[in-house]
JSON list of C-alpha atoms in Angstrom, two decimals:
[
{"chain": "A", "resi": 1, "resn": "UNK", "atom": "CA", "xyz": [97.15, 74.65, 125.52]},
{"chain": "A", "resi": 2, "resn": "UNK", "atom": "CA", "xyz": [98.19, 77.70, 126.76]},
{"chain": "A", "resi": 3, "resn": "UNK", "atom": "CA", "xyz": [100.47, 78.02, 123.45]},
{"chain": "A", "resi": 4, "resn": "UNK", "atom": "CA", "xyz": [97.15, 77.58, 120.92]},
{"chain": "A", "resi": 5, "resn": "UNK", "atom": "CA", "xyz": [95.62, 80.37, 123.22]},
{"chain": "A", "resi": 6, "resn": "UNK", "atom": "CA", "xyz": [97.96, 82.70, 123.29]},
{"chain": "A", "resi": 7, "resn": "UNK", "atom": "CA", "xyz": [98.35, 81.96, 119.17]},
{"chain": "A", "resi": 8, "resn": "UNK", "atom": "CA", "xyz": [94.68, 82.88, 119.25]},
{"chain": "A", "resi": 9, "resn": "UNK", "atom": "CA", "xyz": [95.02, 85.72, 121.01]},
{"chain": "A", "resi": 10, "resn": "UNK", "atom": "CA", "xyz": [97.66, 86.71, 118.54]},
{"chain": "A", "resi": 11, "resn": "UNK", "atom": "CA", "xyz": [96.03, 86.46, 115.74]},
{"chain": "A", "resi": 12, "resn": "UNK", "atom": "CA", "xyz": [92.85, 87.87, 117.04]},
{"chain": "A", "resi": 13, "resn": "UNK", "atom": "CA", "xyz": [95.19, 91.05, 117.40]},
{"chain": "A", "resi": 14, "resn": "UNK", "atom": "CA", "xyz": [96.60, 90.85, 114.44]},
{"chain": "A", "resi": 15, "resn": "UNK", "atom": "CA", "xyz": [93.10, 90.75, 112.67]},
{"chain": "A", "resi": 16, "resn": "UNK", "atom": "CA", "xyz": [92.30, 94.00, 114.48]},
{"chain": "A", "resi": 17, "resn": "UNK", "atom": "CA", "xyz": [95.21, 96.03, 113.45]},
{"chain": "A", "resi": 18, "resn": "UNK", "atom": "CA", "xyz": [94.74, 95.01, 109.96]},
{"chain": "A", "resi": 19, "resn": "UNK", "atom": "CA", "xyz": [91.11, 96.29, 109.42]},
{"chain": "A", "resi": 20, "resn": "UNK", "atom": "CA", "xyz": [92.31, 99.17, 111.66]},
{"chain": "A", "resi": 21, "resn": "UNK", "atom": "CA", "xyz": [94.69, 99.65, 108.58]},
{"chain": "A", "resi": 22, "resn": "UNK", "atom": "CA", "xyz": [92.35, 99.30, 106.13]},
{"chain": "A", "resi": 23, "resn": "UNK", "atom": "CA", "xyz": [89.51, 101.56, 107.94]},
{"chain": "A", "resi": 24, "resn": "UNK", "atom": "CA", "xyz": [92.25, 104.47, 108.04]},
{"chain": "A", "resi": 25, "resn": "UNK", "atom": "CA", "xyz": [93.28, 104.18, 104.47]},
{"chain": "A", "resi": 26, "resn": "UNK", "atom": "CA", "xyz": [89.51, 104.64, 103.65]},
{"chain": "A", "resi": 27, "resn": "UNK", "atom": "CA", "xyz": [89.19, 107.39, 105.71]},
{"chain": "A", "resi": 28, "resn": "UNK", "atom": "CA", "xyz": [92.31, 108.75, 104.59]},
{"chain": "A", "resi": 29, "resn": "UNK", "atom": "CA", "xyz": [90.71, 108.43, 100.96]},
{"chain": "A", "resi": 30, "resn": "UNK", "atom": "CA", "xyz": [87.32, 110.35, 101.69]},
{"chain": "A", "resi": 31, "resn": "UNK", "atom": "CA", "xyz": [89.26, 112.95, 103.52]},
{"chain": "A", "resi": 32, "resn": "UNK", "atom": "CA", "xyz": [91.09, 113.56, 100.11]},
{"chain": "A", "resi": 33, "resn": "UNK", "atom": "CA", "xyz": [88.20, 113.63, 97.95]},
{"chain": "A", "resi": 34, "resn": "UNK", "atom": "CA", "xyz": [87.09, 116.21, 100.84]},
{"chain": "A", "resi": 35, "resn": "UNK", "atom": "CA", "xyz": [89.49, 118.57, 100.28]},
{"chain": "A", "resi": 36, "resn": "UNK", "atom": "CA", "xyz": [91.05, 117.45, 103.92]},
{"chain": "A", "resi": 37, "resn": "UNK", "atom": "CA", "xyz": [94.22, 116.96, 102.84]},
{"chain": "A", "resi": 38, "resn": "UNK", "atom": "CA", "xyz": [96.45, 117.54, 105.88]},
{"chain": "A", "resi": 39, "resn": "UNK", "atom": "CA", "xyz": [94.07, 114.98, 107.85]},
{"chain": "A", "resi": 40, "resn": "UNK", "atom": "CA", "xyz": [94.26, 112.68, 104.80]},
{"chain": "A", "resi": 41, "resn": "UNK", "atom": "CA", "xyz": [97.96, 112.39, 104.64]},
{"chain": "A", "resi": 42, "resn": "UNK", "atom": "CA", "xyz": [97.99, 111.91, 108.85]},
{"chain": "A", "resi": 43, "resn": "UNK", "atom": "CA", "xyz": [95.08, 109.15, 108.16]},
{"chain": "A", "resi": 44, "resn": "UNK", "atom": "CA", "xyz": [97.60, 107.63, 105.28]},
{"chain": "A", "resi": 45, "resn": "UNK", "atom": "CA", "xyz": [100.49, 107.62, 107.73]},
{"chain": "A", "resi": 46, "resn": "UNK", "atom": "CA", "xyz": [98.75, 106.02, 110.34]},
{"chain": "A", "resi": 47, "resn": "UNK", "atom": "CA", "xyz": [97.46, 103.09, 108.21]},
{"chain": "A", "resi": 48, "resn": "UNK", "atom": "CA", "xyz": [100.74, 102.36, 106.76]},
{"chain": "A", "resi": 49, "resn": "UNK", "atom": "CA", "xyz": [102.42, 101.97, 110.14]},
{"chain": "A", "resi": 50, "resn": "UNK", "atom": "CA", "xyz": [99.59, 99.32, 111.20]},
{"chain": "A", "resi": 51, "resn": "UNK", "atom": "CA", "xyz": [99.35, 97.50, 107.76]},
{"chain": "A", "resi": 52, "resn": "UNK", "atom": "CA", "xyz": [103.23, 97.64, 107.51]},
{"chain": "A", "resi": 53, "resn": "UNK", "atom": "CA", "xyz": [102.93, 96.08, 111.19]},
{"chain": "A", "resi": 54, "resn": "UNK", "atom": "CA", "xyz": [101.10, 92.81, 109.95]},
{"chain": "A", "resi": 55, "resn": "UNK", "atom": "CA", "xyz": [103.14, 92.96, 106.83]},
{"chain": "A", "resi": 56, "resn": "UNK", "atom": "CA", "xyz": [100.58, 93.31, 104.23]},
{"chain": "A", "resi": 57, "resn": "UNK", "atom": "CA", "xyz": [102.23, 94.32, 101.48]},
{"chain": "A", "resi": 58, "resn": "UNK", "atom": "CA", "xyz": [99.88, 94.62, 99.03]},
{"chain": "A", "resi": 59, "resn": "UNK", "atom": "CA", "xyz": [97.58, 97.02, 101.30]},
{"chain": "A", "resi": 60, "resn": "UNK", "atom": "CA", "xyz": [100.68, 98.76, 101.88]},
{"chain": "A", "resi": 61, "resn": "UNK", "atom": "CA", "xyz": [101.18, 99.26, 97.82]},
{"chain": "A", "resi": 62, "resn": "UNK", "atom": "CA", "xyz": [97.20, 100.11, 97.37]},
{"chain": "A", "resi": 63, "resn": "UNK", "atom": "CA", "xyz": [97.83, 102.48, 100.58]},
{"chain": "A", "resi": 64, "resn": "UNK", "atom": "CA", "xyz": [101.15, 104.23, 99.48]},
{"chain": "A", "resi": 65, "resn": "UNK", "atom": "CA", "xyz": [99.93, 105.97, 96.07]},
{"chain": "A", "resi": 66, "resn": "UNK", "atom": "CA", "xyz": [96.67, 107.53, 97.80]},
{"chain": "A", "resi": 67, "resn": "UNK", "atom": "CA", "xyz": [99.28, 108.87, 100.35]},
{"chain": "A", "resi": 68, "resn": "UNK", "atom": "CA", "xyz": [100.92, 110.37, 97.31]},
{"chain": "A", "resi": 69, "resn": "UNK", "atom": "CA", "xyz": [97.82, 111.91, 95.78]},
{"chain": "A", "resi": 70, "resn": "UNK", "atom": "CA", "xyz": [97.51, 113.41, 99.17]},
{"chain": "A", "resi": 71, "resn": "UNK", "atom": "CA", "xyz": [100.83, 114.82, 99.43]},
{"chain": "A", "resi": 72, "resn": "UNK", "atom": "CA", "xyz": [100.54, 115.90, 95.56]},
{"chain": "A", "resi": 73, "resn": "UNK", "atom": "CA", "xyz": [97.28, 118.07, 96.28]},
{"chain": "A", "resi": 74, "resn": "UNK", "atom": "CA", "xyz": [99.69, 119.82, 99.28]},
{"chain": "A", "resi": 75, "resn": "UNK", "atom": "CA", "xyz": [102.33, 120.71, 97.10]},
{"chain": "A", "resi": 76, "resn": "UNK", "atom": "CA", "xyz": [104.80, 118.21, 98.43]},
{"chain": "A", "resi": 77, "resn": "UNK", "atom": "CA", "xyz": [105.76, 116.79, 95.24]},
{"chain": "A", "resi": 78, "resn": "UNK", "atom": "CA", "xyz": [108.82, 115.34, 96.26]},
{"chain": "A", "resi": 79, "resn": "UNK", "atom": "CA", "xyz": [107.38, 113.06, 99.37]},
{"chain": "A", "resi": 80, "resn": "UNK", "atom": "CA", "xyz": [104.47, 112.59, 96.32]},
{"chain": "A", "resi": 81, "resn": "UNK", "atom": "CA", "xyz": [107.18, 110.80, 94.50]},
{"chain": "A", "resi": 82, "resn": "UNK", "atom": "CA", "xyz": [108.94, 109.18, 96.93]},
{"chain": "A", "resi": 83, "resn": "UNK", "atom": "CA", "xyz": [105.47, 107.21, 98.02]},
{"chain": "A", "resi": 84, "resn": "UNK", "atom": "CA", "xyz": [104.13, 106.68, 94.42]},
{"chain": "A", "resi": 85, "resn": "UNK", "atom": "CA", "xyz": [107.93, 105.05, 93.85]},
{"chain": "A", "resi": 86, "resn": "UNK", "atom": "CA", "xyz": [107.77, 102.92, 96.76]},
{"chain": "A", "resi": 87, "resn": "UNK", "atom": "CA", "xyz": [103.80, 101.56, 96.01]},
{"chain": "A", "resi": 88, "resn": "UNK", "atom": "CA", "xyz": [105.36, 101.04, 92.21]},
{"chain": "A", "resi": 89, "resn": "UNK", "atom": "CA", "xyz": [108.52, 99.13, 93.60]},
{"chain": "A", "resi": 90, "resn": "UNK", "atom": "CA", "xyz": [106.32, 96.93, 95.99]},
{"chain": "A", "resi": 91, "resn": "UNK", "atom": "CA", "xyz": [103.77, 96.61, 93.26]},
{"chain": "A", "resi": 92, "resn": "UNK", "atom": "CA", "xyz": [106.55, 95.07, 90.99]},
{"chain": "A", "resi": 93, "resn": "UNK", "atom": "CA", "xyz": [108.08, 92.99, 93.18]},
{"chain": "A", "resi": 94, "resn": "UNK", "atom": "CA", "xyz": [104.63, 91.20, 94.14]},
{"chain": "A", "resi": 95, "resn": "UNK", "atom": "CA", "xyz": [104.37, 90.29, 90.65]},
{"chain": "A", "resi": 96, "resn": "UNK", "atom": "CA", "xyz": [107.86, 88.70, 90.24]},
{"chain": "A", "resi": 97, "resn": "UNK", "atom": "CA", "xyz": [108.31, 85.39, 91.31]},
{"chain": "A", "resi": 98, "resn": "UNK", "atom": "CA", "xyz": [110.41, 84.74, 94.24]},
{"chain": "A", "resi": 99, "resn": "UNK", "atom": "CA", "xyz": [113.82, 83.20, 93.08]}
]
């Protein structure tokens, strides 16, 4: 028993850094659309560190490009690439099947 509860427990935790994840990628998205950028890109980060925790990669893909759009409005085109490349490289390997 105390094996299932613990497993619980887990998962319980698990379930709360996940919406956490989500929550701060929204956030991170109406700070954008603010004008907020600097707080966007530090919301962005922060989600991506929690949802890359779980391992949800497809948040992490639907995550990475809004980081970029951030880092685009900075000026930071380069780190702009870099996380638009990564979402589109996680993006295509969701869609191939595993071999």
């Amino acid at each position: 028993m105390p094996r299932l509860e613990w497993g619980i427990a887990l998962a319980q935790e698990i379930s709360t850094l996940h919406q956490e994840g989500k929550v701060r990628t929204d956030l991170g998205i109406v700070r954008s659309k603010l004008g907020q950028q600097d707080e966007a890109v530090e919301q962005f980060k922060q989600a991506l560190v929690l949802i890359r925790g779980v391992g949800d990669r497809p948040m992490e893909a639907e995550t990475l490009p809004a980081l970029g759009d951030a880092l685009s409005a900075q000026g930071r085109q380069d780190a702009a690439c870099d996380a638009w490349q990564r979402a589109s490289l996680i993006f295509s390997a969701l869609l191939l099947p595993q071999l």
